[in-house]
Amino acid sequence: MTEKHNEGLLEEKRFFFPPTEFSAKAIIQNPNIHELGADRATFWNEQGRRLDWFKPWNTVLEWNPPFAKWYVGGKLNAAYNCLDRHLAGPRRNKAALIFEGELGDRRVLTYQDLYREVSQFANVLKSLDVEKGDRVTIYMPLIPETVIAMLACARIGAVHCVVFGGFSAEALKDRIQNSLSKVVVTTDGSYRRGNSIPLKANVDLALPVTCINNCVESVIVVKRTGQPVDMLEGRDVWYHEVMKNVSIVCPAEPMDAEDMLFILYTSGTTGKPKGVVHTVGGYMVGVSTTHEWVFDLKEEDVYWCTADVGWITGHSYLVYGPLSNGATILMYEGAPDFPEKDRYWKIIEDYRVTILYTAPTAIRTFMKWGESYPLGRDLSSLRLLGSVGEPINPEAWMWYNKFIGGEHCPIVDTWWQTETGMIMMTPVPGITPLKPGSCTIPFPGVHIEIVDHAGNPVPKGEGGYLVVREPWPAMLKTVYGDDKRYQDTYWSEIADVYFTGDEAKWDEDGYFWVVGRVDDVINVSGHRIGTAEVEGALVDHLLVAEAACVGRTHEVKGQAVFAFVSLKEGIEIYDGLIAELKAHVVQKIGALARPDDIFLTAELPKTRSGKIMRRLLKDIAEGRTIGDTTTLADAEVINFLKKNIDAQK
Ligand code: WTA
């Protein structure tokens, strides 16, 4: 999010103490729990025991900076931990997954049901020659089969690469190519606000090119919307057909703790998105521990995480964390305003949801719609609220607390990243006093600091770069196929620490306040967009010579993309050109990257050595005073931009 939302954050002095009734029943009652984490190795060694292992580990951590190995020598399986181990006791017939489709269709799968479907689909994958270590791309909406496909991969040791259904065919193609996936699992389409969006058609567009590499051998299509699709003979099969008469027996593959579990692509500072690699052992221990403690998980909870499985939040806190803990997860396919703006509140009322985990951008949207929608529904079942993805401004926090939480639900503001795999900073509900807008303090066993550029910790009351000093179990292991990029991106910027890309402050009480990204990542509605990607999409347009993008404050989305574009020599501006450029970005990346503003200019502000000065563009986009322009090659450019953009406003 943005400076504006965070203005005056450090002046935010209100404390909210956990309700006594909540604390009395909380699973973590020990006020000194954070001290237990001080001895990291012992702490995480202890937490490792919460999972079922086929073979115990010998060493909890081997650290050859920046490469960590956790639970070395241990063997386990993620799907086994999410399913099989719950079948022996009373959880066997407990709802694992409650699904509600956008059109109101409902499905409930018990742990036994989910186990059966996952095993069957795992056998289907095997029959298509998917072996341990092979990659499978999953391009699907939020439906049970998506979770089934992920767990089926995990069961046989295949590596899943989930690509968010909102990404375009081209973005999908890049990810399939980078991962060299053997199989793609998709649906005919997905529902969004009553429309059906073609997913299979996007797969078809993505594949002819990748076929040159000959990597994708099969496409499995789940029938969701029933819209017409082309099925390529010999490559494409229907899920419901291949699942017929398949054995429900499929032993879980014993995986090395350091074997890959999944790759998830995320935007970074430069170039194409990078494949963040997570491995089985440390990741599972990290997400299982944090999910239980942060959400105070009880056997009878109905837990709803609104994130899409295409993002890390969906991986860690919709699938692996909750299912490994035997939780009942709720999954809703569609938009929050379909058919009415109270859909979320109706779902909470209908299923008596007890824990809600959502994003500040959603909360700000609900605020805009007004409190009459939540007030019209019975939300009394809720007992804990969570927030993730971007800083939550105190105003949104207060609204969430009052109108959704009824002032009796602790709010866990959780800071973490695709790369960290698990929640890193968060209150432990029941013990940590809250301050609206602060993610409070690091989780036990996690070592976070705020440092200056030389890596020296800044004193309390000051700000700097947010870094992680010590390895943590769910940390990314590398960038897929590119150890050097891993090292350069995360471990080189500041000596000897993992650099998050975020800026933060800490206050006199030692509470952390995340300000936002300091690199070239724009956080739009909690989604990470790389400026380089959007710029790449723009210059790909025939008429564009150069482009530079920055993030600007947006009331609801946190940030929006603001693009400055210069056209090729001699090109005349015409009506509809801006819309065409925006559409081009959507086609190249997806609707989530569509710039809100595009400003055409003959020149971009550059230094004498030709580097675009984004800092100044950001000042312009934010409408604030322009910073130091002495290094500019031509100061007129910036005056021109400022005058014309201000005139437009
Ligand atoms: C931002 C999402 C402030 C941050 C789980 C981080 C947050 C990026 C918070 C990671 C929070 C996430 N408070 N900022 N509670 N949570 N962020 O990889 O800038 O999609 O670096 O992971 O989101 O985004 P990602």
XYZ file of C-alpha atoms and ligand atoms in Angstrom:
674
model
C 0.000 0.000 0.000
C 1.001 3.530 0.062
C 2.477 6.314 2.018
C -0.814 8.138 2.099
C -2.659 5.341 3.826
C 0.184 5.124 6.256
C 0.642 8.754 6.972
C 0.728 9.236 10.674
C 0.938 5.510 11.305
C 3.490 5.931 14.028
C 1.145 8.359 15.715
C -1.391 5.555 15.952
C -1.226 4.868 19.672
C -4.451 2.965 20.321
C -3.975 -0.441 21.904
C -6.583 -3.175 21.674
C -6.288 -5.947 24.207
C -7.550 -9.431 23.452
C -11.050 -9.947 24.848
C -10.766 -11.906 28.126
C -13.266 -14.456 26.938
C -11.149 -15.107 23.846
C -7.886 -15.313 25.792
C -9.357 -17.721 28.315
C -10.027 -20.278 25.583
C -7.095 -19.500 23.268
C -4.811 -22.392 22.358
C -1.748 -20.279 23.094
C -1.997 -18.968 26.627
C 1.669 -18.615 27.447
C 2.488 -14.883 27.420
C 6.154 -15.788 26.992
C 5.626 -17.867 23.882
C 7.939 -15.624 21.853
C 10.814 -16.430 24.164
C 10.443 -20.112 23.337
C 11.296 -19.204 19.765
C 14.555 -17.544 20.771
C 16.335 -20.862 20.396
C 15.264 -21.300 16.808
C 16.635 -24.769 16.185
C 15.041 -26.231 19.314
C 11.763 -24.471 18.635
C 11.443 -25.667 15.046
C 12.736 -29.098 15.951
C 9.848 -29.332 18.397
C 7.316 -28.061 15.842
C 8.505 -30.633 13.305
C 6.840 -33.289 15.435
C 3.377 -31.973 14.659
C 3.569 -33.718 11.274
C 3.614 -37.427 10.449
C 6.987 -38.497 9.066
C 7.781 -41.751 7.289
C 11.336 -41.275 8.501
C 12.465 -38.774 11.130
C 15.045 -36.110 10.290
C 18.642 -36.237 11.503
C 19.419 -32.524 11.585
C 16.861 -29.777 11.917
C 18.838 -27.223 9.884
C 21.864 -27.140 7.616
C 22.692 -23.553 6.753
C 25.108 -22.757 3.957
C 24.091 -19.151 3.331
C 21.977 -18.446 1.399
C 20.993 -22.091 0.972
C 19.127 -23.742 3.812
C 18.110 -27.349 4.294
C 15.471 -28.082 6.906
C 14.657 -31.420 8.543
C 17.561 -33.025 6.733
C 17.159 -36.745 6.137
C 13.449 -36.706 7.024
C 10.848 -38.288 4.752
C 7.192 -37.271 4.579
C 4.361 -36.520 2.203
C 2.302 -33.314 2.213
C -0.925 -34.941 0.970
C -0.574 -37.724 3.533
C -0.336 -35.079 6.231
C -3.399 -33.287 4.869
C -5.518 -36.398 4.415
C -4.479 -39.907 5.427
C -3.497 -39.094 8.941
C -6.951 -37.673 9.705
C -8.750 -40.833 8.623
C -8.025 -43.005 11.621
C -9.992 -40.901 14.118
C -13.200 -38.885 14.314
C -12.068 -36.465 11.615
C -12.703 -39.072 8.939
C -16.281 -37.914 8.422
C -15.647 -34.262 9.238
C -16.133 -31.720 6.466
C -12.714 -30.962 5.038
C -13.995 -28.660 2.337
C -17.281 -26.810 2.059
C -17.687 -25.333 -1.373
C -20.098 -22.712 -2.593
C -20.183 -21.841 -6.273
C -21.005 -18.380 -7.507
C -24.403 -19.523 -8.750
C -25.212 -20.990 -5.333
C -24.355 -24.651 -5.944
C -22.895 -26.390 -2.902
C -20.641 -29.360 -2.233
C -19.222 -30.764 0.956
C -16.294 -33.167 0.923
C -15.375 -34.977 4.098
C -11.772 -35.920 4.745
C -12.611 -39.405 3.502
C -14.185 -37.973 0.322
C -11.232 -35.725 -0.353
C -8.804 -38.576 0.256
C -10.665 -40.752 -2.240
C -10.781 -38.113 -4.983
C -7.168 -37.114 -4.472
C -5.991 -40.727 -4.642
C -7.999 -41.328 -7.786
C -6.710 -38.215 -9.477
C -3.178 -39.100 -8.422
C -3.664 -42.407 -10.238
C -4.932 -40.528 -13.289
C -1.772 -38.409 -13.297
C 0.330 -41.545 -13.021
C -1.523 -43.095 -15.943
C -0.513 -40.016 -17.954
C 3.130 -40.749 -17.113
C 3.501 -38.059 -14.498
C 6.362 -39.098 -12.254
C 7.976 -37.785 -9.120
C 9.634 -34.422 -9.870
C 7.574 -33.745 -13.039
C 5.814 -30.380 -13.161
C 2.057 -29.973 -13.545
C 0.502 -26.573 -14.299
C -2.875 -25.941 -12.694
C -4.899 -23.109 -14.302
C -8.256 -23.208 -12.597
C -10.887 -21.259 -10.705
C -11.552 -21.690 -7.016
C -13.325 -25.056 -7.070
C -12.699 -28.315 -5.159
C -10.961 -29.951 -8.135
C -8.198 -27.358 -7.872
C -7.381 -28.484 -4.347
C -7.743 -32.104 -5.466
C -5.262 -31.531 -8.300
C -2.732 -29.874 -5.983
C -2.924 -32.640 -3.411
C -2.822 -35.327 -6.102
C 0.456 -33.873 -7.357
C 1.817 -33.751 -3.819
C 0.744 -37.341 -3.272
C 2.878 -38.710 -6.103
C 5.692 -36.210 -5.704
C 4.884 -34.170 -8.796
C 5.515 -30.428 -8.503
C 2.481 -28.208 -8.982
C 2.653 -24.776 -10.551
C -0.659 -23.056 -9.968
C -1.287 -20.135 -12.287
C -3.994 -17.693 -11.207
C -7.025 -17.973 -13.522
C -6.948 -14.201 -14.121
C -3.645 -14.401 -15.990
C -3.766 -14.185 -19.758
C -2.815 -16.919 -22.224
C 0.587 -15.284 -22.728
C 1.373 -15.131 -19.030
C 0.292 -18.759 -18.757
C 2.538 -19.679 -21.669
C 5.575 -18.106 -19.991
C 4.937 -20.083 -16.824
C 4.361 -23.374 -18.621
C 7.530 -22.840 -20.597
C 9.632 -21.930 -17.613
C 8.452 -24.908 -15.608
C 8.392 -27.294 -18.604
C 5.169 -28.797 -17.328
C 4.142 -32.196 -18.616
C 0.443 -31.824 -17.862
C -1.937 -28.870 -17.599
C -5.107 -29.160 -15.511
C -7.805 -26.617 -16.327
C -11.554 -26.092 -16.617
C -13.719 -25.250 -19.599
C -14.352 -21.896 -17.964
C -14.913 -20.092 -14.716
C -17.737 -17.959 -13.373
C -17.218 -14.322 -12.528
C -20.168 -12.052 -11.788
C -22.395 -14.368 -13.735
C -20.203 -14.375 -16.843
C -18.142 -17.331 -17.854
C -14.483 -16.758 -18.546
C -12.777 -19.130 -20.967
C -9.859 -20.924 -19.345
C -9.467 -23.873 -21.698
C -9.402 -21.499 -24.677
C -6.500 -19.681 -23.007
C -4.687 -22.975 -22.541
C -5.153 -23.656 -26.262
C -3.668 -20.265 -27.076
C -0.755 -20.887 -24.720
C 0.076 -24.327 -25.997
C 0.852 -24.261 -29.711
C 4.044 -22.375 -28.966
C 5.076 -24.457 -26.016
C 4.520 -27.575 -28.078
C 7.709 -26.667 -29.872
C 9.401 -27.602 -26.641
C 7.200 -30.635 -26.594
C 6.693 -30.378 -22.894
C 2.911 -30.553 -22.414
C 1.686 -34.035 -23.229
C -1.807 -33.893 -21.735
C -4.452 -31.373 -20.795
C -7.086 -32.461 -18.289
C -10.283 -30.421 -18.432
C -12.773 -30.187 -15.582
C -16.296 -29.358 -16.750
C -17.430 -26.327 -14.781
C -19.471 -23.907 -16.876
C -20.420 -26.238 -19.700
C -19.311 -23.708 -22.329
C -18.106 -25.184 -25.624
C -14.420 -26.040 -25.859
C -12.140 -27.591 -28.436
C -10.668 -30.903 -27.345
C -7.495 -31.895 -29.133
C -7.454 -35.593 -29.877
C -4.570 -37.357 -28.172
C -3.805 -34.434 -25.843
C -7.001 -33.284 -24.132
C -9.140 -35.410 -21.823
C -12.159 -34.678 -19.628
C -11.634 -34.984 -15.894
C -14.957 -36.755 -15.342
C -14.106 -39.329 -17.991
C -10.590 -40.164 -16.874
C -11.753 -40.390 -13.245
C -14.215 -43.189 -14.077
C -13.320 -46.582 -12.598
C -9.965 -45.442 -11.304
C -8.609 -47.182 -8.223
C -8.898 -45.271 -4.969
C -5.664 -46.791 -3.765
C -2.586 -44.704 -4.338
C 0.137 -44.858 -1.717
C 1.640 -41.502 -0.806
C 5.180 -41.172 -2.135
C 7.771 -40.805 0.649
C 9.389 -37.478 -0.193
C 12.641 -36.156 1.045
C 12.060 -33.101 3.263
C 14.014 -31.086 0.697
C 12.186 -32.390 -2.398
C 10.177 -29.756 -4.250
C 6.508 -29.383 -3.349
C 5.583 -26.546 -5.675
C 6.716 -23.640 -7.796
C 4.773 -20.404 -7.626
C 5.557 -17.550 -9.981
C 5.738 -14.073 -8.589
C 6.717 -10.636 -9.822
C 10.047 -9.155 -8.982
C 12.056 -6.114 -9.809
C 13.339 -7.213 -13.168
C 12.269 -9.193 -16.177
C 9.961 -12.164 -16.223
C 8.244 -13.479 -13.110
C 10.379 -15.849 -11.134
C 9.464 -19.341 -10.008
C 9.674 -19.403 -6.228
C 10.553 -22.922 -5.097
C 9.132 -24.420 -1.904
C 10.090 -27.826 -0.569
C 8.037 -30.287 1.439
C 9.404 -30.494 4.984
C 10.099 -26.965 6.189
C 7.151 -25.520 4.296
C 4.681 -27.953 5.832
C 5.996 -27.430 9.366
C 5.923 -23.647 8.886
C 2.397 -23.376 7.511
C 0.956 -25.938 9.888
C 2.379 -24.236 12.992
C 1.462 -20.711 11.950
C -2.013 -21.698 10.798
C -2.848 -23.290 14.111
C -1.410 -20.570 16.337
C -2.261 -17.457 14.354
C -5.853 -18.522 13.740
C -6.266 -20.157 17.150
C -7.647 -23.165 15.326
C -10.161 -25.344 17.160
C -11.684 -28.597 15.998
C -15.142 -27.091 15.423
C -14.067 -23.992 13.491
C -15.330 -23.151 10.029
C -12.364 -21.371 8.528
C -12.691 -19.154 5.481
C -9.717 -17.755 3.614
C -10.980 -15.703 0.681
C -7.725 -15.831 -1.299
C -7.529 -17.565 -4.646
C -5.365 -20.686 -4.783
C -3.388 -18.950 -7.509
C -1.581 -16.935 -4.828
C 0.611 -17.998 -1.949
C -2.133 -17.228 0.577
C -4.287 -19.833 -1.135
C -1.465 -22.374 -1.062
C -0.469 -21.897 2.567
C -3.699 -20.890 4.299
C -6.450 -22.329 2.158
C -4.852 -25.689 1.414
C -1.724 -26.903 3.193
C -1.926 -25.165 6.586
C -5.602 -25.800 7.367
C -5.843 -29.285 5.879
C -2.688 -30.446 7.650
C -4.401 -29.287 10.846
C -7.640 -31.123 10.052
C -9.671 -27.907 9.716
C -12.947 -27.389 7.895
C -12.230 -24.973 5.079
C -14.794 -22.937 3.256
C -14.213 -22.140 -0.365
C -16.237 -19.624 -2.382
C -15.788 -19.457 -6.115
C -17.038 -16.041 -7.072
C -17.221 -12.300 -6.634
C -18.161 -10.594 -3.351
C -20.925 -8.590 -5.035
C -22.734 -11.342 -6.855
C -25.665 -11.312 -6.937
C -25.653 -8.698 -4.133
C -23.026 -6.807 -2.208
C -23.692 -8.873 0.898
C -22.594 -12.209 -0.566
C -19.679 -12.666 1.864
C -21.872 -11.859 4.858
C -24.565 -14.200 3.626
C -21.976 -16.990 3.349
C -20.797 -16.329 6.909
C -24.400 -16.422 8.106
C -25.262 -19.571 6.143
C -22.254 -21.644 7.218
C -21.647 -20.078 10.631
C -18.094 -19.191 9.655
C -15.915 -18.628 12.724
C -12.634 -17.377 11.205
C -12.345 -14.995 8.256
C -9.028 -14.248 6.535
C -9.158 -11.587 3.830
C -7.307 -8.599 2.349
C -7.376 -4.862 3.134
C -8.422 -4.060 -0.432
C -11.573 -6.144 0.095
C -12.235 -4.439 3.424
C -11.928 -0.996 1.821
C -14.323 -2.080 -0.908
C -16.847 -3.205 1.707
C -16.425 0.119 3.517
C -17.236 1.921 0.318
C -20.367 -0.168 -0.174
C -21.474 0.717 3.346
C -22.142 -1.071 6.601
C -25.781 -1.767 5.824
C -24.690 -4.961 4.018
C -22.905 -6.621 6.960
C -25.436 -5.199 9.415
C -28.165 -6.976 7.511
C -26.695 -10.405 8.237
C -25.960 -12.424 11.349
C -22.182 -12.442 11.757
C -22.217 -13.532 15.400
C -20.476 -16.835 14.609
C -17.210 -14.979 13.823
C -14.575 -15.083 16.543
C -11.348 -14.152 14.751
C -10.471 -11.979 11.752
C -7.323 -11.923 9.642
C -5.776 -9.525 7.145
C -3.052 -10.109 4.563
C -1.461 -8.821 1.397
C -0.780 -5.157 2.074
C -0.674 -2.768 4.995
C -4.101 -2.207 6.492
C -4.826 1.442 7.139
C -6.124 2.140 10.667
C -9.436 3.375 9.308
C -10.104 0.075 7.525
C -8.916 -1.820 10.605
C -11.415 0.025 12.801
C -14.239 -0.630 10.355
C -13.347 -4.344 10.130
C -13.230 -4.519 13.904
C -16.583 -2.798 14.374
C -18.819 -3.934 11.562
C -17.462 -7.407 10.850
C -15.933 -8.401 14.153
C -18.618 -6.802 16.316
C -15.760 -5.516 18.497
C -15.225 -8.956 19.990
C -12.906 -10.573 17.415
C -9.136 -10.112 17.584
C -7.687 -9.074 14.208
C -4.518 -10.801 13.092
C -2.700 -8.567 10.606
C -0.259 -11.007 9.046
C 2.821 -9.876 7.150
C 4.529 -12.360 4.843
C 5.387 -13.056 1.189
C 5.298 -15.690 -1.539
C 8.964 -16.212 -0.728
C 8.543 -16.592 3.020
C 5.894 -19.284 2.468
C 4.467 -18.742 5.942
C 3.275 -15.873 8.116
C 6.325 -14.072 9.557
C 4.893 -11.169 11.547
C 1.558 -11.346 13.288
C -0.138 -11.038 16.614
C -0.680 -14.296 18.463
C -4.362 -13.806 19.245
C -5.190 -14.104 22.877
C -1.848 -12.727 23.991
C -0.580 -9.928 21.727
C -2.179 -6.500 22.240
C -3.117 -5.011 18.864
C -2.482 -1.620 17.313
C -4.554 -0.798 14.230
C -2.278 -0.821 11.191
C 0.626 -2.722 12.723
C 1.358 -6.383 12.065
C 2.805 -6.263 15.612
C 5.835 -8.527 16.122
C 7.588 -11.508 14.509
C 6.160 -14.988 14.991
C 8.088 -17.119 17.511
C 11.182 -18.593 15.881
C 11.375 -15.891 13.208
C 14.136 -13.297 13.272
C 13.148 -10.047 11.551
C 14.965 -6.740 11.717
C 14.803 -3.260 10.266
C 18.192 -2.142 9.018
C 19.868 0.640 7.091
C 21.500 0.007 3.729
C 24.696 -1.170 5.374
C 22.746 -3.795 7.289
C 22.901 -2.140 10.702
C 19.732 -2.352 12.769
C 17.979 1.002 13.157
C 16.937 2.157 16.624
C 13.340 1.986 17.800
C 11.251 4.834 16.496
C 12.982 4.752 13.116
C 12.500 3.118 9.744
C 14.543 1.232 7.188
C 14.654 -1.953 5.164
C 12.813 -5.010 6.380
C 15.106 -8.047 6.444
C 15.191 -11.576 7.839
C 18.429 -12.381 9.588
C 18.115 -16.142 10.142
C 16.673 -18.922 7.975
C 13.094 -20.018 8.695
C 11.453 -23.338 7.823
C 9.074 -22.293 5.010
C 11.625 -20.070 3.256
C 11.972 -20.326 -0.492
C 14.845 -22.577 -1.468
C 15.735 -20.948 -4.761
C 14.344 -19.436 -7.933
C 13.421 -22.328 -10.196
C 16.415 -23.205 -12.332
C 18.307 -20.080 -11.325
C 20.287 -20.206 -8.073
C 22.152 -17.081 -9.073
C 18.976 -15.067 -9.440
C 17.934 -16.309 -5.984
C 21.194 -15.155 -4.497
C 21.247 -11.830 -6.358
C 17.619 -10.932 -5.738
C 17.315 -11.763 -2.087
C 20.706 -12.079 -0.462
C 22.932 -9.496 -2.152
C 21.192 -6.173 -1.737
C 22.099 -6.022 1.956
C 24.990 -8.156 3.202
C 24.211 -11.442 4.989
C 20.447 -11.048 5.269
C 17.348 -11.879 3.264
C 15.965 -8.603 1.881
C 12.176 -8.560 1.635
C 11.854 -5.584 -0.733
C 9.780 -3.822 1.937
C 10.322 -0.732 3.978
C 9.151 -0.670 7.589
C 9.352 1.256 10.827
C 9.276 0.123 14.376
C 7.949 2.053 17.303
C 8.959 2.483 20.915
C 7.114 -0.716 21.866
C 9.005 -2.668 19.230
C 5.905 -2.991 17.013
C 6.475 -3.220 13.251
C 4.708 -0.976 10.744
C 5.200 -2.041 7.142
C 5.145 0.934 4.783
C 5.321 -0.912 1.461
C 7.683 -1.982 -1.305
C 10.814 -0.033 -1.992
C 11.651 -1.991 -5.129
C 9.877 -1.868 -8.468
C 6.952 -3.981 -7.365
C 3.506 -2.397 -7.299
C 0.986 -3.876 -4.891
C -2.379 -3.598 -6.636
C -5.232 -4.948 -4.520
C -2.722 -7.111 -2.688
C -1.386 -8.554 -5.966
C 2.213 -8.085 -6.904
C 2.808 -6.489 -10.272
C 6.338 -5.910 -11.548
C 6.811 -2.547 -13.253
C 9.177 -4.285 -15.668
C 6.413 -6.660 -16.742
C 3.915 -3.908 -17.469
C 6.563 -1.872 -19.259
C 7.487 -4.946 -21.293
C 3.841 -5.398 -22.281
C 3.535 -1.752 -23.319
C 6.675 -1.613 -25.439
C 5.514 -4.813 -27.089
C 2.779 -2.672 -28.699
C 3.694 -1.725 -32.237
C 3.449 2.026 -31.693
C 5.250 2.303 -28.373
C 8.877 3.380 -28.120
C 9.355 3.547 -24.373
C 7.364 3.083 -21.196
C 7.874 3.621 -17.480
C 5.412 2.557 -14.782
C 5.040 3.538 -11.174
C 2.506 2.830 -8.463
C 0.209 5.594 -7.284
C -2.015 5.727 -4.247
C -5.478 4.321 -4.817
C -8.239 4.593 -2.266
C -9.497 1.033 -2.641
C -6.766 -0.930 -4.401
C -3.959 0.469 -2.258
C -1.946 1.182 -5.372
C -2.736 1.488 -9.049
C -0.427 1.331 -12.063
C 0.402 4.704 -13.629
C 2.202 4.384 -16.969
C 4.147 7.009 -18.887
C 4.482 6.099 -22.532
C 6.329 7.647 -25.437
C 5.311 6.690 -28.949
C 7.593 5.892 -31.824
C 8.819 8.729 -34.032
C 6.101 10.211 -36.234
C 3.145 8.376 -34.672
C 0.067 10.551 -34.308
C -2.130 10.150 -31.257
C -5.655 9.031 -32.124
C -8.908 8.446 -30.223
C -8.957 5.099 -28.562
C -5.188 4.703 -28.448
C -5.045 4.759 -24.639
C -7.770 2.117 -24.418
C -5.886 0.060 -26.973
C -2.695 0.237 -24.929
C -4.537 -0.811 -21.770
C -6.116 -3.723 -23.642
C -2.675 -4.737 -24.827
C -1.437 -5.030 -21.245
C -4.498 -7.117 -20.365
C -3.786 -9.404 -23.282
C -0.121 -9.786 -22.375
C -0.505 -10.218 -18.610
C -4.111 -10.151 -17.433
C -6.702 -7.694 -16.163
C -4.929 -7.367 -12.818
C -2.076 -5.452 -14.465
C -4.228 -2.980 -16.429
C -2.859 0.549 -15.845
C -5.404 2.952 -14.382
C -3.644 5.857 -16.060
C -1.565 6.085 -19.190
C 0.032 9.399 -20.000
C 1.552 9.946 -23.411
C 4.675 12.031 -23.524
C 7.333 12.762 -26.111
C 10.127 12.198 -23.594
C 10.671 10.433 -20.299
C 12.786 12.078 -17.605
C 16.264 10.559 -17.697
C 19.604 11.025 -16.056
C 22.550 12.021 -18.194
C 23.500 8.381 -18.421
C 20.047 7.594 -19.824
C 18.400 5.991 -16.778
C 14.708 6.725 -16.356
C 14.115 8.614 -13.113
C 11.155 6.756 -11.685
C 11.394 8.613 -8.406
C 10.318 11.784 -10.191
C 7.597 10.010 -12.143
C 6.265 8.715 -8.856
C 6.168 12.262 -7.472
C 4.165 13.303 -10.504
C 1.787 10.352 -10.324
C 1.147 11.050 -6.654
C 0.648 14.747 -7.377
C 3.233 15.761 -4.818
C 6.174 18.141 -4.872
C 8.875 16.979 -7.245
C 12.105 15.871 -5.619
C 15.655 16.688 -6.558
C 15.995 17.125 -10.338
C 19.647 18.112 -10.533
C 20.775 14.875 -12.156
C 18.238 15.155 -14.977
C 19.569 15.456 -18.495
C 16.735 17.777 -19.466
C 14.735 19.406 -16.666
C 12.125 20.675 -19.133
C 10.713 17.159 -19.558
C 9.619 16.981 -15.980
C 8.108 20.459 -15.995
C 6.127 19.526 -19.076
C 4.834 16.334 -17.477
C 3.870 18.007 -14.258
C 2.065 20.866 -15.960
C 0.076 18.621 -18.265
C -0.852 15.996 -15.727
C -1.892 18.557 -13.145
C -3.973 20.244 -15.841
C -5.744 16.943 -16.540
C -6.721 16.413 -12.920
C 2.923 -6.943 1.191
C 1.292 -12.134 0.119
C 1.845 -4.968 4.984
C 4.403 -6.690 1.380
C 1.188 -12.990 1.386
C 5.032 -7.979 0.888
C 1.981 -6.713 3.504
C 4.118 -8.362 -0.248
C 1.279 -7.545 4.403
C 4.116 -9.843 -0.506
C 0.839 -6.984 5.645
C 1.801 -8.686 2.627
N 1.164 -5.700 5.882
N 2.256 -5.432 3.804
N 0.151 -7.671 6.531
N 1.188 -8.760 3.823
N 2.278 -7.447 2.413
O 4.187 -12.307 -2.258
O 4.793 -5.606 0.589
O 1.801 -11.701 -2.831
O 6.357 -7.811 0.460
O 2.485 -12.412 -0.523
O 2.826 -7.919 0.167
O 3.156 -10.174 -1.464
P 2.902 -11.689 -1.853
